[in-house]
Structures are given as C-alpha cells and as structure tokens.
Amino acid sequence: MQMNMKLQQNNLTQQFVHSFTEAIVRGQFRTGESIPSEGEIGAMFGISRTIVREGIREISSLGLIIKHQGARSVVAPMKDWDMLNKNLLSTLLDVEEKRQEIIEGLFSFRLALECQAATEAAVHRTQADLENMEAQLAIMEKTVDDPEQFLAADNLMHRAIHEASHNIVFLSILKNIRDIMAIARTFTIAKPKEQQRAMRQHRDIVNHIKGQDPDGANIAMRHHILWAKEGS
C-alpha cells in the first residue's frame, strides 16, 4: 500500500498513534490484514522504529491490532476495539462511514445506564441531592442561549442524577466512563429553541425524582434520550 503520511516533529508518538488509528478506522488496513513492518511504517510516516514500536504498543492496547510472536501483527475485528477510550471513540466519530453506527451505540448505552440512574435516584435521593439538581437546573436555564455552556451544565445535571442514585458500584462505573457519556451528550440539538425543550425535559426528570416516582423518572429520562437521538 502506497502511503505518504509524514508527521511534524512535535509529539511524534501520539501523532503516529492518531494517524495509524485513523488509517485502520478508515479501512486502509482491513480486519485480518497484516500491517507493514516497523521499517516500512517508519518510512511511511518519516519516524524511527523506536517511535513506531511505542505507537504500535499503544494501538495494540486499544485492541486494534493483534500481535503475533515471530509474525506480523494483524488488524483486529472492530468488536475487540476499546470503545471506552475517548480518543478512539472521537476518531470513529470523525469517520463518516462509522459515525452513524457509533452514534446508535452511544444512545443505546445512554438508555441502559441513565434510565437506571434516574430510577435509583428517585428511590435514594436526599435533600442535598435535590438541591444539587435544582442548582444545575438554574445554571442550565441561565445558559440556554449559549450551547457550549448549556452542554457543560447538562453534563453536571446528569452527574447530579447519577450521584443521587447512591449506588456505589454504578457510580464507580460511571466515573470511569464519564468522558464517554459527555461525548454521547454532544449530539443533543444545540439550537436555543431545542435547548429550551431539553430544559423542560430535565425539569420533568427532576420532578419525578423529587416526587420519589422511579417509574416516572425512568420514563422521563427515556423520553429525553430518545428525543436527543432523533435530533442527532
């Protein structure tokens, strides 16, 4: 395969990791295909074998490459890739052919986790949790005309709901995938009119949590996520 992918001199290893990952994601190296030798890759990118070796080690840790002792490494099937790595996920979302599949997966992921979080929050929330959620709602209301600030407040609002579940296992998992959940929420429609609608939906979720209505909180969260999916 003829490739000319020379890199700039700053942060060569990370540049290489990003560029080679993108090449795999775009199908320039297909599942089951052997990747070139370290020397060949170095020539493609204009980098040393040491940098290639470091980069391939990192790419392998993401599950994109299967290393074989005494033989060339091969591209792993997509099902083995580490989808909880935010850099890999961002790269996948940048590729048109993969984008819709990944978005669908992210929304399914959100439905499973966030609806359960709302359900448990309605059962276990404390007065302090309610005050936290009300504070985040107030910030969302003030930033409804600023998409970037609104999204930041939206993330904190969902975190407040997670924390109100008081499920320590659930919270530990969510802490480790916080970046992924934030990426998933970036697909919510960013127009002020739609943000006002999102604001009302969040208010509805909080009202059900406040009223200790787990079924209502679950339904309200599901409605919000499916609405966001329609506009993605």
CSV table of C-alpha atoms in Angstrom, one decimal:
chain,number,residue,atom,x,y,z
A,1,MET,CA,0.0,0.0,0.0
A,2,GLN,CA,1.4,3.4,-1.0
A,3,MET,CA,1.1,5.9,1.8
A,4,ASN,CA,2.8,9.2,2.5
A,5,MET,CA,1.9,10.3,6.0
A,6,LYS,CA,4.9,12.3,7.2
A,7,LEU,CA,4.5,13.8,10.7
A,8,GLN,CA,5.5,17.0,12.3
A,9,GLN,CA,8.3,16.8,14.8
A,10,ASN,CA,6.3,17.5,18.0
A,11,ASN,CA,4.7,14.6,19.9
A,12,LEU,CA,5.6,12.1,17.2
A,13,THR,CA,4.4,9.0,19.0
A,14,GLN,CA,0.9,10.5,19.7
A,15,GLN,CA,0.7,11.8,16.1
A,16,PHE,CA,1.6,8.4,14.8
A,17,VAL,CA,-0.9,6.7,17.1
A,18,HIS,CA,-3.7,9.0,15.9
A,19,SER,CA,-2.8,8.8,12.2
A,20,PHE,CA,-2.4,5.0,12.2
A,21,THR,CA,-5.5,4.5,14.2
A,22,GLU,CA,-7.4,6.7,11.7
A,23,ALA,CA,-6.0,4.6,8.8
A,24,ILE,CA,-7.3,1.4,10.4
A,25,VAL,CA,-10.7,3.0,11.2
A,26,ARG,CA,-11.0,4.2,7.6
A,27,GLY,CA,-10.3,0.7,6.3
A,28,GLN,CA,-6.9,1.4,4.8
A,29,PHE,CA,-5.8,-1.7,6.8
A,30,ARG,CA,-8.7,-4.2,6.9
A,31,THR,CA,-9.6,-6.7,9.6
A,32,GLY,CA,-7.3,-9.7,9.5
A,33,GLU,CA,-4.8,-7.9,7.2
A,34,SER,CA,-1.1,-7.9,8.3
A,35,ILE,CA,0.2,-4.4,9.0
A,36,PRO,CA,3.6,-3.4,7.4
A,37,SER,CA,6.9,-4.0,9.2
A,38,GLU,CA,8.3,-1.4,11.6
A,39,GLY,CA,10.7,-0.3,9.0
A,40,GLU,CA,8.0,0.1,6.3
A,41,ILE,CA,5.8,2.0,8.7
A,42,GLY,CA,8.7,4.2,9.8
A,43,ALA,CA,9.3,5.1,6.1
A,44,MET,CA,5.6,5.9,5.6
A,45,PHE,CA,5.5,8.3,8.5
A,46,GLY,CA,9.1,9.6,8.5
A,47,ILE,CA,9.7,8.3,12.0
A,48,SER,CA,12.1,6.0,13.8
A,49,ARG,CA,11.5,2.3,14.5
A,50,THR,CA,11.5,3.2,18.3
A,51,ILE,CA,8.6,5.6,17.8
A,52,VAL,CA,6.8,3.0,15.6
A,53,ARG,CA,7.3,0.4,18.3
A,54,GLU,CA,6.0,2.6,21.1
A,55,GLY,CA,3.0,3.6,18.9
A,56,ILE,CA,2.1,0.1,17.9
A,57,ARG,CA,2.2,-1.0,21.6
A,58,GLU,CA,-0.3,1.8,22.4
A,59,ILE,CA,-2.5,0.9,19.4
A,60,SER,CA,-2.4,-2.7,20.4
A,61,SER,CA,-3.6,-1.8,23.9
A,62,LEU,CA,-6.7,-0.2,22.3
A,63,GLY,CA,-7.5,-3.6,20.8
A,64,LEU,CA,-7.0,-2.5,17.2
A,65,ILE,CA,-4.0,-4.8,16.5
A,66,ILE,CA,-3.4,-8.4,17.4
A,67,LYS,CA,0.3,-9.0,17.9
A,68,HIS,CA,1.8,-12.4,17.0
A,69,GLN,CA,5.2,-13.6,18.2
A,70,GLY,CA,7.5,-14.1,15.3
A,71,ALA,CA,4.9,-12.9,12.7
A,72,ARG,CA,3.5,-9.6,11.6
A,73,SER,CA,0.7,-8.1,13.6
A,74,VAL,CA,-2.8,-8.1,12.1
A,75,VAL,CA,-5.8,-5.7,12.4
A,76,ALA,CA,-8.3,-6.9,14.9
A,77,PRO,CA,-12.1,-7.0,14.3
A,78,MET,CA,-14.0,-4.0,15.5
A,79,LYS,CA,-15.8,-5.9,18.2
A,80,ASP,CA,-12.4,-6.2,20.0
A,81,TRP,CA,-11.7,-2.5,20.0
A,82,ASP,CA,-11.7,-0.5,23.2
A,83,MET,CA,-14.8,1.7,22.7
A,84,LEU,CA,-14.4,3.2,26.2
A,85,ASN,CA,-11.2,5.0,25.0
A,86,LYS,CA,-12.3,8.6,24.3
A,87,ASN,CA,-9.6,9.2,21.7
A,88,LEU,CA,-10.5,6.1,19.7
A,89,LEU,CA,-14.2,7.0,20.0
A,90,SER,CA,-13.6,10.5,18.7
A,91,THR,CA,-11.7,9.1,15.8
A,92,LEU,CA,-14.5,6.8,14.9
A,93,LEU,CA,-17.0,9.7,15.1
A,94,ASP,CA,-14.8,11.6,12.6
A,95,VAL,CA,-15.2,8.9,10.0
A,96,GLU,CA,-18.4,9.2,8.1
A,97,GLU,CA,-18.7,5.5,7.3
A,98,LYS,CA,-18.6,4.6,11.1
A,99,ARG,CA,-20.3,7.7,12.6
A,100,GLN,CA,-24.0,6.6,12.5
A,101,GLU,CA,-23.2,3.1,13.9
A,102,ILE,CA,-21.2,4.6,16.8
A,103,ILE,CA,-24.0,7.2,17.5
A,104,GLU,CA,-26.6,4.5,17.6
A,105,GLY,CA,-24.4,2.5,20.0
A,106,LEU,CA,-23.8,5.6,22.2
A,107,PHE,CA,-27.6,6.3,22.6
A,108,SER,CA,-28.3,2.6,23.4
A,109,PHE,CA,-25.5,2.9,26.0
A,110,ARG,CA,-27.1,6.0,27.5
A,111,LEU,CA,-30.6,4.4,27.6
A,112,ALA,CA,-29.3,1.5,29.6
A,113,LEU,CA,-27.3,3.5,32.1
A,114,GLU,CA,-29.1,6.8,32.5
A,115,CYS,CA,-32.6,5.5,32.8
A,116,GLN,CA,-31.5,3.1,35.6
A,117,ALA,CA,-29.7,6.0,37.3
A,118,ALA,CA,-32.9,8.1,37.2
A,119,THR,CA,-34.9,5.2,38.6
A,120,GLU,CA,-32.5,4.7,41.5
A,121,ALA,CA,-32.2,8.4,42.1
A,122,ALA,CA,-36.0,8.6,42.7
A,123,VAL,CA,-35.7,6.0,45.4
A,124,HIS,CA,-32.5,7.1,47.2
A,125,ARG,CA,-32.2,10.9,46.6
A,126,THR,CA,-31.6,13.1,49.6
A,127,GLN,CA,-32.4,16.7,50.2
A,128,ALA,CA,-28.8,17.6,49.3
A,129,ASP,CA,-29.2,15.7,46.0
A,130,LEU,CA,-32.3,17.7,45.2
A,131,GLU,CA,-30.6,20.9,46.0
A,132,ASN,CA,-27.7,20.0,43.7
A,133,MET,CA,-30.1,19.1,40.9
A,134,GLU,CA,-32.0,22.4,41.3
A,135,ALA,CA,-28.7,24.3,41.2
A,136,GLN,CA,-27.8,22.7,38.0
A,137,LEU,CA,-31.2,23.3,36.5
A,138,ALA,CA,-30.8,27.0,37.4
A,139,ILE,CA,-27.4,27.1,35.6
A,140,MET,CA,-29.0,25.4,32.5
A,141,GLU,CA,-31.7,28.0,32.5
A,142,LYS,CA,-29.2,30.9,32.6
A,143,THR,CA,-27.1,29.4,29.8
A,144,VAL,CA,-30.0,28.2,27.5
A,145,ASP,CA,-28.8,30.6,24.7
A,146,ASP,CA,-25.1,29.5,25.0
A,147,PRO,CA,-24.7,26.0,23.5
A,148,GLU,CA,-21.3,25.4,25.0
A,149,GLN,CA,-22.1,26.5,28.5
A,150,PHE,CA,-25.5,24.7,28.3
A,151,LEU,CA,-23.8,21.4,27.4
A,152,ALA,CA,-21.4,21.8,30.3
A,153,ALA,CA,-24.3,22.4,32.7
A,154,ASP,CA,-26.2,19.5,31.1
A,155,ASN,CA,-23.2,17.2,31.9
A,156,LEU,CA,-23.2,18.3,35.5
A,157,MET,CA,-27.0,17.9,35.7
A,158,HIS,CA,-26.7,14.2,34.6
A,159,ARG,CA,-23.8,13.7,37.1
A,160,ALA,CA,-26.1,15.1,39.8
A,161,ILE,CA,-28.7,12.5,38.9
A,162,HIS,CA,-26.1,9.7,38.9
A,163,GLU,CA,-24.8,10.7,42.3
A,164,ALA,CA,-28.4,10.8,43.7
A,165,SER,CA,-28.7,7.0,42.9
A,166,HIS,CA,-26.2,6.4,45.8
A,167,ASN,CA,-25.3,3.1,44.1
A,168,ILE,CA,-21.5,2.9,44.7
A,169,VAL,CA,-20.9,0.2,42.0
A,170,PHE,CA,-22.9,2.2,39.5
A,171,LEU,CA,-21.1,5.4,40.4
A,172,SER,CA,-17.7,3.8,40.1
A,173,ILE,CA,-18.5,2.6,36.6
A,174,LEU,CA,-19.9,5.9,35.6
A,175,LYS,CA,-16.8,7.7,36.9
A,176,ASN,CA,-14.6,5.6,34.6
A,177,ILE,CA,-16.8,6.3,31.6
A,178,ARG,CA,-17.6,10.0,32.3
A,179,ASP,CA,-15.8,11.2,29.2
A,180,ILE,CA,-17.7,8.7,27.0
A,181,MET,CA,-21.0,9.9,28.4
A,182,ALA,CA,-20.0,13.5,27.8
A,183,ILE,CA,-19.2,12.7,24.2
A,184,ALA,CA,-22.6,11.0,23.8
A,185,ARG,CA,-24.4,14.1,25.0
A,186,THR,CA,-22.7,16.3,22.4
A,187,PHE,CA,-25.3,15.0,19.9
A,188,THR,CA,-28.1,16.8,21.6
A,189,ILE,CA,-29.5,19.5,19.4
A,190,ALA,CA,-27.7,22.8,20.1
A,191,LYS,CA,-30.3,25.3,18.9
A,192,PRO,CA,-31.6,27.6,21.7
A,193,LYS,CA,-35.2,26.6,20.9
A,194,GLU,CA,-34.3,23.0,21.3
A,195,GLN,CA,-32.3,23.7,24.4
A,196,GLN,CA,-35.4,25.2,26.0
A,197,ARG,CA,-37.2,21.9,25.3
A,198,ALA,CA,-34.3,20.0,26.8
A,199,MET,CA,-34.5,22.2,29.8
A,200,ARG,CA,-38.2,21.3,30.3
A,201,GLN,CA,-37.4,17.6,29.9
A,202,HIS,CA,-34.7,17.9,32.6
A,203,ARG,CA,-37.2,19.6,34.9
A,204,ASP,CA,-39.6,16.8,34.3
A,205,ILE,CA,-37.0,14.2,35.2
A,206,VAL,CA,-36.1,16.1,38.4
A,207,ASN,CA,-39.8,16.5,39.4
A,208,HIS,CA,-40.2,12.7,39.2
A,209,ILE,CA,-37.1,12.1,41.3
A,210,LYS,CA,-38.2,14.7,43.8
A,211,GLY,CA,-41.6,13.0,44.0
A,212,GLN,CA,-39.9,9.6,44.5
A,213,ASP,CA,-41.5,8.2,41.4
A,214,PRO,CA,-39.0,5.7,40.0
A,215,ASP,CA,-41.2,4.6,37.0
A,216,GLY,CA,-41.9,8.2,36.1
A,217,ALA,CA,-38.2,9.2,36.3
A,218,ASN,CA,-37.3,6.3,34.1
A,219,ILE,CA,-39.9,7.2,31.5
A,220,ALA,CA,-38.9,10.9,31.6
A,221,MET,CA,-35.2,10.1,31.1
A,222,ARG,CA,-36.0,7.6,28.3
A,223,HIS,CA,-38.2,10.2,26.6
A,224,HIS,CA,-35.3,12.8,26.8
A,225,ILE,CA,-32.7,10.5,25.4
A,226,LEU,CA,-34.9,9.3,22.5
A,227,TRP,CA,-35.7,12.9,21.7
A,228,ALA,CA,-32.0,13.7,21.6
A,229,LYS,CA,-31.4,10.7,19.4
A,230,GLU,CA,-33.9,11.9,16.9
A,231,GLY,CA,-32.1,15.2,16.5
A,232,SER,CA,-28.6,13.7,16.3
